[in-house]
C-alpha atoms as one frame of an Amber mdcrd trajectory, in Angstrom:
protein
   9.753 -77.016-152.627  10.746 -73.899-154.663   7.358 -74.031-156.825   5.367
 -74.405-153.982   6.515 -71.318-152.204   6.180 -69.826-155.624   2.483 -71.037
-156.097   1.544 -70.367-152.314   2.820 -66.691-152.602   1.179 -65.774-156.065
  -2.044 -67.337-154.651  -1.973 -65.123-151.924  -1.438 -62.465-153.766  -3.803
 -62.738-156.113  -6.201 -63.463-153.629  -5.648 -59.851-151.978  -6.054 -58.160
-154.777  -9.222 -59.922-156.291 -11.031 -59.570-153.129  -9.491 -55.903-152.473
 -10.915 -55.183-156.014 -14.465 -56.678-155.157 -14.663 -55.008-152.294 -13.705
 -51.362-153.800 -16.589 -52.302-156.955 -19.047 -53.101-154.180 -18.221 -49.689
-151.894 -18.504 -47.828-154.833 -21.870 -49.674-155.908 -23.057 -48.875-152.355
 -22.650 -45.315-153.054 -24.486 -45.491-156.464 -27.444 -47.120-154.722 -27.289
 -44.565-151.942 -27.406 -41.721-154.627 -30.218 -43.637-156.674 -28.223 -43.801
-159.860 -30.210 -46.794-160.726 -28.684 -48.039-164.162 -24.907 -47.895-162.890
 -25.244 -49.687-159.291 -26.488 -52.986-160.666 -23.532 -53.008-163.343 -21.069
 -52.892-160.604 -22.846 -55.531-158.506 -22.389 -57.819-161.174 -18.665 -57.224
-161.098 -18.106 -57.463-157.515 -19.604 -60.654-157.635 -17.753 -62.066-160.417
 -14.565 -60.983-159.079 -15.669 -62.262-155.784 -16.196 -65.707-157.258 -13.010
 -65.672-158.790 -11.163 -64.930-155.443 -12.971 -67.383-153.735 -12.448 -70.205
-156.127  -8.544 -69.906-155.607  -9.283 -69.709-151.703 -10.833 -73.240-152.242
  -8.643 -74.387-154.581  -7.931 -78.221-153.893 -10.944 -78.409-151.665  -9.104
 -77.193-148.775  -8.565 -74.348-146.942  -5.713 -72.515-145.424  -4.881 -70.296
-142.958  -3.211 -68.598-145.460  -5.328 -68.251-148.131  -8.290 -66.581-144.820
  -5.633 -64.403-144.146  -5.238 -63.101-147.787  -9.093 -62.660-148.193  -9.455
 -61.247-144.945  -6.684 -58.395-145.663  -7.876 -57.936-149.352 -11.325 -57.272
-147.701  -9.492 -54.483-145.105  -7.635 -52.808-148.152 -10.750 -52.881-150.609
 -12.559 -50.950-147.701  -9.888 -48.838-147.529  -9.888 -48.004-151.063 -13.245
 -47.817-151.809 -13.463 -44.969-148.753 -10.620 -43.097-150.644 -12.568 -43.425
-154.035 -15.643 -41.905-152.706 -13.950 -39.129-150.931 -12.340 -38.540-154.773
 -15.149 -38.821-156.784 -17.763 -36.947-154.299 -20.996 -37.494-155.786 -23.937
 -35.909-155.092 -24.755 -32.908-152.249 -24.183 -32.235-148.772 -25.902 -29.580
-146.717 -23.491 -27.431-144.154 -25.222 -26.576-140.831 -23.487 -23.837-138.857
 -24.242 -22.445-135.527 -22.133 -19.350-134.745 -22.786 -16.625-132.249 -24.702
 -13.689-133.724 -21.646 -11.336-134.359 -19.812 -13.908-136.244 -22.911 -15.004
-138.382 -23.417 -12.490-140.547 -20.148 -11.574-141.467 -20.047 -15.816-142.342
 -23.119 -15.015-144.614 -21.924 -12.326-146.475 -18.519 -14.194-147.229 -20.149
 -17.316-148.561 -22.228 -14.885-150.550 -19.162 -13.849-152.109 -18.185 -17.498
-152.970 -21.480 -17.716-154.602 -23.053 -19.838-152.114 -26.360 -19.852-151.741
 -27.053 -19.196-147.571 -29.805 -19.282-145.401 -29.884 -18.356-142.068 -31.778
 -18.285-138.595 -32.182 -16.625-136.057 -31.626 -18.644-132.581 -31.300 -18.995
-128.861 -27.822 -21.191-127.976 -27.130 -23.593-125.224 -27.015 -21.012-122.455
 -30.009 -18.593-124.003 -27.411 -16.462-125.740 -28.371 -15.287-129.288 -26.647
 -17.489-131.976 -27.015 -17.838-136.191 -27.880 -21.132-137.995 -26.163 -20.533
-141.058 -27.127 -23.367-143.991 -25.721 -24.150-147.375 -26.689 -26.730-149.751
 -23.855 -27.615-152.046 -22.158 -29.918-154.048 -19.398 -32.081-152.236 -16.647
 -31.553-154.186 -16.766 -28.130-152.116 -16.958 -29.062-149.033 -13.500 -28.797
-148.058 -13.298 -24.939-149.677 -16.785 -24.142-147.680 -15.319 -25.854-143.969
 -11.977 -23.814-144.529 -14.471 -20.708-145.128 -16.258 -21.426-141.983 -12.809
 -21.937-140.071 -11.391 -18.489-141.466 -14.526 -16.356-140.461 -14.993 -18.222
-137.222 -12.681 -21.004-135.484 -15.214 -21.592-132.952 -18.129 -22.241-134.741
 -20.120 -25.347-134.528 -21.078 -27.296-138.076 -22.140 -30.205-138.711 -22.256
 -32.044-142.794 -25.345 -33.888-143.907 -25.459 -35.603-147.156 -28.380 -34.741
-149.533 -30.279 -37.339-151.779 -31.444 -35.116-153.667 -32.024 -30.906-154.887
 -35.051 -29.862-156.931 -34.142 -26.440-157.001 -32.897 -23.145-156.609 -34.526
 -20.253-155.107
């Protein structure tokens, strides 16, 4: 009875963590293919699935299945999702664009301090929701400063709008 538990409890845990760590491989491959890095995505497909395999094969182990051994590759699946999402928010490939709308007094003070960050800003001239005069200030820059350029935006103006797109791709600079 003892070796069973024993067998039934390292199976499930091994189960977890396979499928958690085909599920991270394949976030992370998504984000390659999203970012066109062509010669790295199809490397970590070929992982995922491997690993995949492997979980599955002790999920069918014996020809049968468990509620057990679903519940183990349904939470590995969860927790690879989760850490796959944490990865990408760590590793922050590629280039967003920051869109803010801020009322006209505000805007060009926001301007001139992302200047000073050496930022390069454009911005518009606009008419707001209720025909007031407003500034659409935009950035282009790499993620991995996002979260200095949104505290920027919150110390000039707390009330401004943004919004964050994410870039494919930047030719140049002007």
């Amino acid at each position: 009875m003892e070796n069973i538990d024993t067998a039934l409890i390292l199976s499930f845990f091994l189960i977890v963590i396979l499928k958690s760590i085909d599920v991270t491989l394949d976030t992370i491959r998504l984000i390659f293919v999203s970012k066109g890095l062509k010669k790295v995505a199809p490397f970590m497909g070929i992982l995922s699935s491997a690993v995949n395999i492997s979980a599955l094969g002790i999920v069918f182990y014996n020809g049968s299945i468990s509620p057990v051994n679903i519940f183990a590759y349904a939470s590995g699946f969860g927790l690879g999702s989760y850490i796959g999402l944490i990865i990408e928010e760590r590793i922050s490939l590629g280039f967003c664009m920051v869109r803010v709308i801020t009322q006209e007094r505000d805007g060009l003070a926001l301007v001139k301090y992302l200047r000073r960050l050496k930022l390069g800003v454009t911005y518009v001239d606009a008419k707001g929701r209720q025909g007031t005069n407003v500034h659409i200030v935009l950035t282009i820059i790499r993620k991995r400063k996002l979260k200095k350029v949104l505290r920027a935006v919150t110390r000039c103006n707390p009330k401004a709008f943004y919004s964050v797109e994410d870039i494919r791709s930047v030719q140049q600079v002007i």
